Coordinates of C-alpha atoms in Angstrom, one line a residue:
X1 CA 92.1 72.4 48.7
X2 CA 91.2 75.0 47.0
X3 CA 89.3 78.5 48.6
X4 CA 89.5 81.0 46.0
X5 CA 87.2 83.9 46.1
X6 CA 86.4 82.7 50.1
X7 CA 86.0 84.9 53.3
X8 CA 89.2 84.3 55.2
X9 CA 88.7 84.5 59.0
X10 CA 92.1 84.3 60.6
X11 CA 91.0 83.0 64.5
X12 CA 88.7 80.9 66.2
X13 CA 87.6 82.5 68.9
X14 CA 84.2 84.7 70.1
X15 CA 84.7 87.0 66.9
X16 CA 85.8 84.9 64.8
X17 CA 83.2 81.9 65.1
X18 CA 80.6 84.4 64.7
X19 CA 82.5 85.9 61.7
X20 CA 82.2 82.6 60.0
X21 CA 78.5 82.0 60.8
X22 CA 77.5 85.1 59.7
X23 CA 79.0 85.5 56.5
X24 CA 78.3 81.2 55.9
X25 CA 74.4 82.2 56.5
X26 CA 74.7 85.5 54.4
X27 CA 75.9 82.9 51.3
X28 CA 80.0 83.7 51.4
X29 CA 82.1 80.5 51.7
X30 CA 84.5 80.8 54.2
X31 CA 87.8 79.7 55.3
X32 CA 87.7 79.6 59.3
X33 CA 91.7 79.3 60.2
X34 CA 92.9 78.2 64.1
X35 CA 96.4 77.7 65.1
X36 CA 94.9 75.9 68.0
X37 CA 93.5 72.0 67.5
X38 CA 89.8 73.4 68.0
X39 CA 87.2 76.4 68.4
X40 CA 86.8 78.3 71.4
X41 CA 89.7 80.7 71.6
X42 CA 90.3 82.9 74.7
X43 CA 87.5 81.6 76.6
X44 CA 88.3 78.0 76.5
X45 CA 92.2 78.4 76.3
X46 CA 92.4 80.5 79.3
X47 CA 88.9 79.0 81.5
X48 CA 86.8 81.7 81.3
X49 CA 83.5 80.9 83.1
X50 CA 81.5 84.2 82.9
X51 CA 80.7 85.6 79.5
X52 CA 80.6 89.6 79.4
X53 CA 78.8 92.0 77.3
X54 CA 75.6 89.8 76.2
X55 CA 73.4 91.9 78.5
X56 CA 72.4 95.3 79.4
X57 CA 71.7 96.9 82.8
X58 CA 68.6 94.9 83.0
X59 CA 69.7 91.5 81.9
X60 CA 68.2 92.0 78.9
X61 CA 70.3 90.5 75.5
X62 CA 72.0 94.1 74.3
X63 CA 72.2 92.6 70.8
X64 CA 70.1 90.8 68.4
X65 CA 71.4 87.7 66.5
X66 CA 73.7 85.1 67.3
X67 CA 74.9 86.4 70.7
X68 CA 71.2 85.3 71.7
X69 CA 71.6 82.2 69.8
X70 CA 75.0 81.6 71.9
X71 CA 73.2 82.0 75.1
X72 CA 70.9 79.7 74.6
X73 CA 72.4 76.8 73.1
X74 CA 74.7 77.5 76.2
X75 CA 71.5 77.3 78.3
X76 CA 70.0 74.1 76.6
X77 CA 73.5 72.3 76.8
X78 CA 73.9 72.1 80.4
X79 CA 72.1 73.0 83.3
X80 CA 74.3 74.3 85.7
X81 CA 74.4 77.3 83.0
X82 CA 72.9 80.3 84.4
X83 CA 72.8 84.1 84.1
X84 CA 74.2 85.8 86.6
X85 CA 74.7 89.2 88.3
X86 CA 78.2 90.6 89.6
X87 CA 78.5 94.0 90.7
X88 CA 76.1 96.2 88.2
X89 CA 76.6 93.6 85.4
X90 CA 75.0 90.7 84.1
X91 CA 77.0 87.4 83.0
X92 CA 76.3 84.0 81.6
X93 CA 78.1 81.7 83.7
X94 CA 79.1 78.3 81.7
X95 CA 81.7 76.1 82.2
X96 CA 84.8 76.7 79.2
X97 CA 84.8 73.0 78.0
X98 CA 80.5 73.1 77.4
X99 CA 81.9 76.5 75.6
X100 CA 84.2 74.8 73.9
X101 CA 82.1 71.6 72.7
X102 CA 78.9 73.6 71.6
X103 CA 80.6 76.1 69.5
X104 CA 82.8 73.6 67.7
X105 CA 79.7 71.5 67.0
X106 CA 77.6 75.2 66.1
X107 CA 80.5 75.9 63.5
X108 CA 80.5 72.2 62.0
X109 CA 76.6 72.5 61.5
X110 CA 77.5 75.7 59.3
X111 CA 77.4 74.0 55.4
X112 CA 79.5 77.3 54.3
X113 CA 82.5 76.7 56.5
X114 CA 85.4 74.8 56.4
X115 CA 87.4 74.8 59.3
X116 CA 90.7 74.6 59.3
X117 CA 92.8 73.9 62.8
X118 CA 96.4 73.8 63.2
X119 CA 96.8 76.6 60.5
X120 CA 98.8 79.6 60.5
X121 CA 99.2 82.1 57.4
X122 CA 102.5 82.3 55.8
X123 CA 102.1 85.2 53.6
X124 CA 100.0 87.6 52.4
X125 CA 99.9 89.7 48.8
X126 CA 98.9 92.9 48.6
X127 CA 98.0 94.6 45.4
X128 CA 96.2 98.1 45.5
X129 CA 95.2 98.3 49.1
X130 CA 93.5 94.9 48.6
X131 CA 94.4 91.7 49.6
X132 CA 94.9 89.7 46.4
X133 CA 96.3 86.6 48.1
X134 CA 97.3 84.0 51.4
X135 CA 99.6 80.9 51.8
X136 CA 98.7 79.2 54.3
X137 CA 100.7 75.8 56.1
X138 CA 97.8 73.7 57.7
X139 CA 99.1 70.9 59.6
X140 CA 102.4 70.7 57.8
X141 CA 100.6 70.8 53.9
X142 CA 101.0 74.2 52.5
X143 CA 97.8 75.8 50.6
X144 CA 96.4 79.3 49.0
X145 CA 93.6 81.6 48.7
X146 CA 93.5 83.5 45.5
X147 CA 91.8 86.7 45.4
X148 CA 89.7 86.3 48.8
X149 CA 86.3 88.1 49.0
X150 CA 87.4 89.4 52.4
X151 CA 90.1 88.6 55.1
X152 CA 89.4 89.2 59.0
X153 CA 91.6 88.9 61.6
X154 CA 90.3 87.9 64.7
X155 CA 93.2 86.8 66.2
X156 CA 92.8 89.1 69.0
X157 CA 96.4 90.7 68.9
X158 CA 95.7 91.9 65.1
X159 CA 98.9 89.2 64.1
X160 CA 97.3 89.2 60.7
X161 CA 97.2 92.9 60.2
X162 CA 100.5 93.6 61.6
X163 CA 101.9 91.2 59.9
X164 CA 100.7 93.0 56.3
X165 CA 102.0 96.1 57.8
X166 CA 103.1 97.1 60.9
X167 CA 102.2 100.5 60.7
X168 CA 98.9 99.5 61.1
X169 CA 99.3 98.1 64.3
X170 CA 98.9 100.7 67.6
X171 CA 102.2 100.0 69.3
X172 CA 103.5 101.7 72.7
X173 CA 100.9 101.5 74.9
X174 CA 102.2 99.5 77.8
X175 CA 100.4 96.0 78.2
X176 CA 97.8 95.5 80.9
X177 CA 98.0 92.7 83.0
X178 CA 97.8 89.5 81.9
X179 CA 95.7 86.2 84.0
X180 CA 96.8 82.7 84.3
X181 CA 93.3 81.0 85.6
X182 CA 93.2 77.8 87.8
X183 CA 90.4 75.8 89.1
X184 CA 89.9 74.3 92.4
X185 CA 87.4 71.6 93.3
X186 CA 85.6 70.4 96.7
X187 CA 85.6 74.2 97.7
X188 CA 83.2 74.5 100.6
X189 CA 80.3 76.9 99.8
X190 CA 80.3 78.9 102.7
X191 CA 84.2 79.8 101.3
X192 CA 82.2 81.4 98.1
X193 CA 80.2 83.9 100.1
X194 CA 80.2 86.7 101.8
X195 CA 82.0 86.8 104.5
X196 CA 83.8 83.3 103.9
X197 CA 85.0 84.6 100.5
X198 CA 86.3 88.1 102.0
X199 CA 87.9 86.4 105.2
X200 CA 89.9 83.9 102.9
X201 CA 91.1 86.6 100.6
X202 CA 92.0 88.2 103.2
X203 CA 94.3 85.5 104.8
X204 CA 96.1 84.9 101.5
X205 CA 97.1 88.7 101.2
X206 CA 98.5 88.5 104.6
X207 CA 100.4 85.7 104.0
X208 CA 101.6 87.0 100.9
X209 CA 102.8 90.2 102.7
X210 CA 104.4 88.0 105.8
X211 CA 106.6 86.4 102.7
X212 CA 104.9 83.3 103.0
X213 CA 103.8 82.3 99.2
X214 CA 104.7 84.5 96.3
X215 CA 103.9 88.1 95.8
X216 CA 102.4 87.3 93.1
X217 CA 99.7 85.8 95.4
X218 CA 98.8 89.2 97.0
X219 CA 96.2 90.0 94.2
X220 CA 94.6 86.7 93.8
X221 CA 91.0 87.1 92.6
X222 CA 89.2 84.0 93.2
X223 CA 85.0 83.3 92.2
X224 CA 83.0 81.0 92.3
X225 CA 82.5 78.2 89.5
X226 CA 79.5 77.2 87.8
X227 CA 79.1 74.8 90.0
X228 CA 78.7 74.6 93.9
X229 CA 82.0 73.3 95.0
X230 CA 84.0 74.7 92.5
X231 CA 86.1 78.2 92.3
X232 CA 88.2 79.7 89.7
X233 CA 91.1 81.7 91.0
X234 CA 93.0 84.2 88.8
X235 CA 96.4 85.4 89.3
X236 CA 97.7 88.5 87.8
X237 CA 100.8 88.1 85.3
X238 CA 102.9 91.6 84.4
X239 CA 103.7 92.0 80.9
X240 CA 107.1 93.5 79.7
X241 CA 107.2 95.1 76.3
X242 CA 108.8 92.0 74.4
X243 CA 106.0 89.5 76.2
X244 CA 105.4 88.5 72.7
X245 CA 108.4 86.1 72.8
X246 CA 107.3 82.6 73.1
X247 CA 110.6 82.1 75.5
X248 CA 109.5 85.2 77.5
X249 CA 105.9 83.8 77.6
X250 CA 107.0 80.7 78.8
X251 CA 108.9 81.4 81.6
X252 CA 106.3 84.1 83.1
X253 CA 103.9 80.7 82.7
X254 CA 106.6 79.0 84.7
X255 CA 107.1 81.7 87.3
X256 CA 103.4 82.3 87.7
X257 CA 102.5 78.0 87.8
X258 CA 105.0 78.3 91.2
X259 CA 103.2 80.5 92.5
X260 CA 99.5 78.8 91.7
X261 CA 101.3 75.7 93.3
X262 CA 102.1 77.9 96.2
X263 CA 99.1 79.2 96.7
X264 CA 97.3 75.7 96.2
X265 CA 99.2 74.4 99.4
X266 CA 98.6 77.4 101.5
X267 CA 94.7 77.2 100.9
X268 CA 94.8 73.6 101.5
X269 CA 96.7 74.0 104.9
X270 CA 94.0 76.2 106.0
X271 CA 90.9 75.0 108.6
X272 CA 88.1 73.2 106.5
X273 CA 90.3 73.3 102.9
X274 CA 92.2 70.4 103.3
X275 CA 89.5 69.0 101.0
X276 CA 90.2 71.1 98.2
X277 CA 92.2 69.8 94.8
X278 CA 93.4 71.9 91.6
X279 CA 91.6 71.3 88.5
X280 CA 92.7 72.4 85.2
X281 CA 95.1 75.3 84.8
X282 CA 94.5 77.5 81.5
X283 CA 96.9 79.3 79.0
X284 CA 98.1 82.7 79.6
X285 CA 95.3 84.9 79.1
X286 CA 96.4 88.1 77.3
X287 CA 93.7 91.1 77.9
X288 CA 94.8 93.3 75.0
X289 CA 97.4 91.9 72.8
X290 CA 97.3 94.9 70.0
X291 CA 94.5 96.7 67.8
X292 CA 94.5 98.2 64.8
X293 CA 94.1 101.4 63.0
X294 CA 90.5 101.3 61.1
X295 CA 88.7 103.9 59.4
X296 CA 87.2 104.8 63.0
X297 CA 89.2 104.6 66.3
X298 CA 86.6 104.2 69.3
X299 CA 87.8 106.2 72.0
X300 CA 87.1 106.5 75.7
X301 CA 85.1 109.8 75.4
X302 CA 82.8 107.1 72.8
X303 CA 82.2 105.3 75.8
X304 CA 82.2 107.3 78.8
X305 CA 79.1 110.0 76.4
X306 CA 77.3 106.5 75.5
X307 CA 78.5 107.6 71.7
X308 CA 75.8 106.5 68.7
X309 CA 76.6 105.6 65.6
X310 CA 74.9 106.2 61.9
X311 CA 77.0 102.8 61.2
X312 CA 76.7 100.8 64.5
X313 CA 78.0 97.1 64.6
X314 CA 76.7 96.6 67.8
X315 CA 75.8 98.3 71.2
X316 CA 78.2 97.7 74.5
X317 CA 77.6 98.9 78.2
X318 CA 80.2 96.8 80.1
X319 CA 82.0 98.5 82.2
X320 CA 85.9 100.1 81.5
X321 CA 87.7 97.3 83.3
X322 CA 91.2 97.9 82.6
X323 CA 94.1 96.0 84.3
X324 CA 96.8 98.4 85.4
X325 CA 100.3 96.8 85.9
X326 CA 101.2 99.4 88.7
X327 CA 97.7 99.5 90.5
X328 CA 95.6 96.5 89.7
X329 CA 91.9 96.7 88.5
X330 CA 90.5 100.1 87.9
X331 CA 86.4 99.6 87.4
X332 CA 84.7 102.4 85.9
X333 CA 80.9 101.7 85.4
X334 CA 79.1 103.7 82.6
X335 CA 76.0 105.7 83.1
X336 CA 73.1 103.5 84.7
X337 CA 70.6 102.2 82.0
X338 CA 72.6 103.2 78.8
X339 CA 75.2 101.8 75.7
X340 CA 77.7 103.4 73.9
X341 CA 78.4 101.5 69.7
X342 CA 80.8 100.5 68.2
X343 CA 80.8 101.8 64.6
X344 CA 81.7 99.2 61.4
X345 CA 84.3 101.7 60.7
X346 CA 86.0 101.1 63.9
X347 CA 86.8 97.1 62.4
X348 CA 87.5 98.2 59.0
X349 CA 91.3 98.3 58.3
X350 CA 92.5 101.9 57.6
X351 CA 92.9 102.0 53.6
X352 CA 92.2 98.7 52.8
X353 CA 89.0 97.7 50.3
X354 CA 88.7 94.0 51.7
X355 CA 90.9 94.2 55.1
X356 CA 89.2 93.6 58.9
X357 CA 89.2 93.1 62.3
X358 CA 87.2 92.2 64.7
X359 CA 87.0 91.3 68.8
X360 CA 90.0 92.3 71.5
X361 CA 92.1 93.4 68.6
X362 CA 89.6 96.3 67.4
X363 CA 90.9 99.7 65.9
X364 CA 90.2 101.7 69.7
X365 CA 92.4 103.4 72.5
X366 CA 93.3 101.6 75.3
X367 CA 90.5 102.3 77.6
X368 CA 87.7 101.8 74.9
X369 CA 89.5 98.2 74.4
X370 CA 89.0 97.4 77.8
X371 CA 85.2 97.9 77.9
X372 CA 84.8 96.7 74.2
X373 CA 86.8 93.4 74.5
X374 CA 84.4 91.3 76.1
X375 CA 83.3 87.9 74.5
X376 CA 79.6 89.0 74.1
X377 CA 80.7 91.7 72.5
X378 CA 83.4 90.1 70.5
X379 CA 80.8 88.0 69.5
X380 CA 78.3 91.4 68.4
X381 CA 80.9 92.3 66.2
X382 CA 82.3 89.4 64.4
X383 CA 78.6 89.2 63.5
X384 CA 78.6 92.6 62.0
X385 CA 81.8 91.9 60.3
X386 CA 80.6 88.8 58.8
X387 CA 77.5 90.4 57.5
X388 CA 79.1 93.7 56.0
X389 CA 81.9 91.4 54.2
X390 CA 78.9 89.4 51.9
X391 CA 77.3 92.5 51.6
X392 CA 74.4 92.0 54.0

């Protein structure tokens, strides 16, 4: 195999699909790696039904390009796909695997790519601030890239970067909650409204409280599917600072699947629920797993003064929704009817000539991150990134 002089886009998910399409249709070959067996990243891996960040306060597409082109190959897929209003903001509601299976096919279509699943990078050579060279292992057979036209990490916890140079990776902040997602079926849809949605949240705290399923329980966030008799429920998972550990990772999995079961037989005990059956459980679904340091850091103040940009890479108006492992969700809306951007420079890699990032793992503070991190968005910038690299 040989992918000298490629685009190397380290991660498969919303910033790095559109990465790869973007540079593939600017002319650049590129190398799309996944340590995963297929596309779809956070959304699929962790059943995410509502995408964020593709509209504006209107439910008008924010950006131009392929998040439009997502949305409706999403929409022409399937038809229980649907936009959708929560709160002040508008999602597109889609079931993970149709994610999953149009994407894949999208990236396959692409004649510049080559995806590569069940690949991880095993080294990287740095000469002059510039990356001059990757080994990679995929499936077992070990492979290089000699002087790549760009490399961009998408991995979503900046792995890539910080593993070039740890300086590079913001460190200290303390990790915001994490979600293990879980689907229930044959959920009546009287349960899914107001007041049935508020009454049954409202049992499960109580029981949580009266010691009768896990603490863990008392926070349980559950929605409705994208279809009528299904729900998604979301339970929040604490993050030490060493949650990085696979062996840590797995045993807050474990810890937070006894509690899903828990919870699973107390909604099923209840009036009218004895109906209901689980679905599919996703991965652990890590909210920010580490950024960068670029040329630019987005801050809050960006966001919270709806900041422009000489160099924007796309525009953003979701909401700062950051997960607090002391006090839960903290929702802060931005000013009705405008965006704040997110400059290139912000997914450029701090003294690097042919270094980026893109998506969850973007060179911002902590609260910027959680406004910014959304898949539409993540999408909006791989695109940027993936132009900028071929020199579009």
């Amino acid at each position: 195999m040989n992918f000298n002089g490629a685009v190397v886009v380290a991660g498969a998910g919303a910033a790095g699909m559109a990465a790869a399409i973007a540079a593939a249709r600017a002319g650049g070959n590129v190398v799309l790696l996944e340590k995963d067996t297929a596309c779809g990243g956070t959304m699929t891996n962790s059943l995410i039904h509502t995408i964020g960040g593709l509209y504006d306060g209107d439910g008008d597409f924010i950006n131009e390009g392929l998040p439009v082109e997502l949305a409706e190959r999403l929409l022409d897929a399937d038809s229980s796909t649907h936009q959708r209003k929560i709160g002040r903001t508008w999602t597109l509601s889609v079931n993970p695997a149709v994610y999953q299976q149009i994407t894949q096919a999208w990236v396959s279509e692409e004649k510049n790519i080559c995806f590569l699943p069940d690949t991880v990078i095993n080294h990287v050579s740095v000469e002059n601030n510039t990356i001059t060279s990757l080994k990679l292992s995929v499936s077992g057979e070990l492979c290089g890239v000699e002087l790549p036209l760009a490399v961009i990490d998408t991995t979503g916890c900046a792995d890539v970067i910080r593993s070039i140079d740890r300086n590079l990776a913001m460190e200290g902040d303390p990790p915001p909650l994490a979600a293990l997602i879980f689907q229930l079926n044959n959920m009546p849809s009287e349960m899914m409204a107001f007041p049935g949605n508020v009454a049954l949240l409202r049992k499960i705290r109580r029981a949580a409280a009266e010691g009768k399923i896990p603490e863990q329980c008392a926070h349980a966030w559950i929605d409705k599917g994208v279809t009528g008799n299904e729900a998604y429920v979301k339970l929040s998972v604490r993050l030490d600072t060493n949650w990085r550990d696979p062996s840590v990772q797995a045993a807050l999995v474990k810890k937070t699947r006894i509690a899903r079961d828990a919870l699973l037989d107390y909604i099923t005990s209840l009036p009218g629920l004895g109906d209901v059956t689980p679905g599919e459980t996703g991965a652990l679904g890590i909210r920010d797993g580490g950024r960068f340091y670029g040329d630019y850091q987005l801050s809050v103040d960006d966001v919270r003064s709806l900041e422009k940009f000489k160099d924007c890479a796309c525009k953003c108006c979701w909401p700062i929704e950051y997960w607090d492992s002391d006090t839960g969700v903290e929702l802060e809306y931005l000013e009705s009817g405008g965006y704040y951007e997110i400059p290139l420079r912000a997914l450029r890699v701090r003294g690097y000539t042919n270094l980026w990032g893109a998506g969850k793992c973007l060179s911002a503070d902590r609260l910027a991150q959680a406004s910014a991190r959304v898949i539409g968005s993540c999408w909006a910038m791989g695109q940027s990134v993936g132009y900028a690299v071929v020199g579009q």
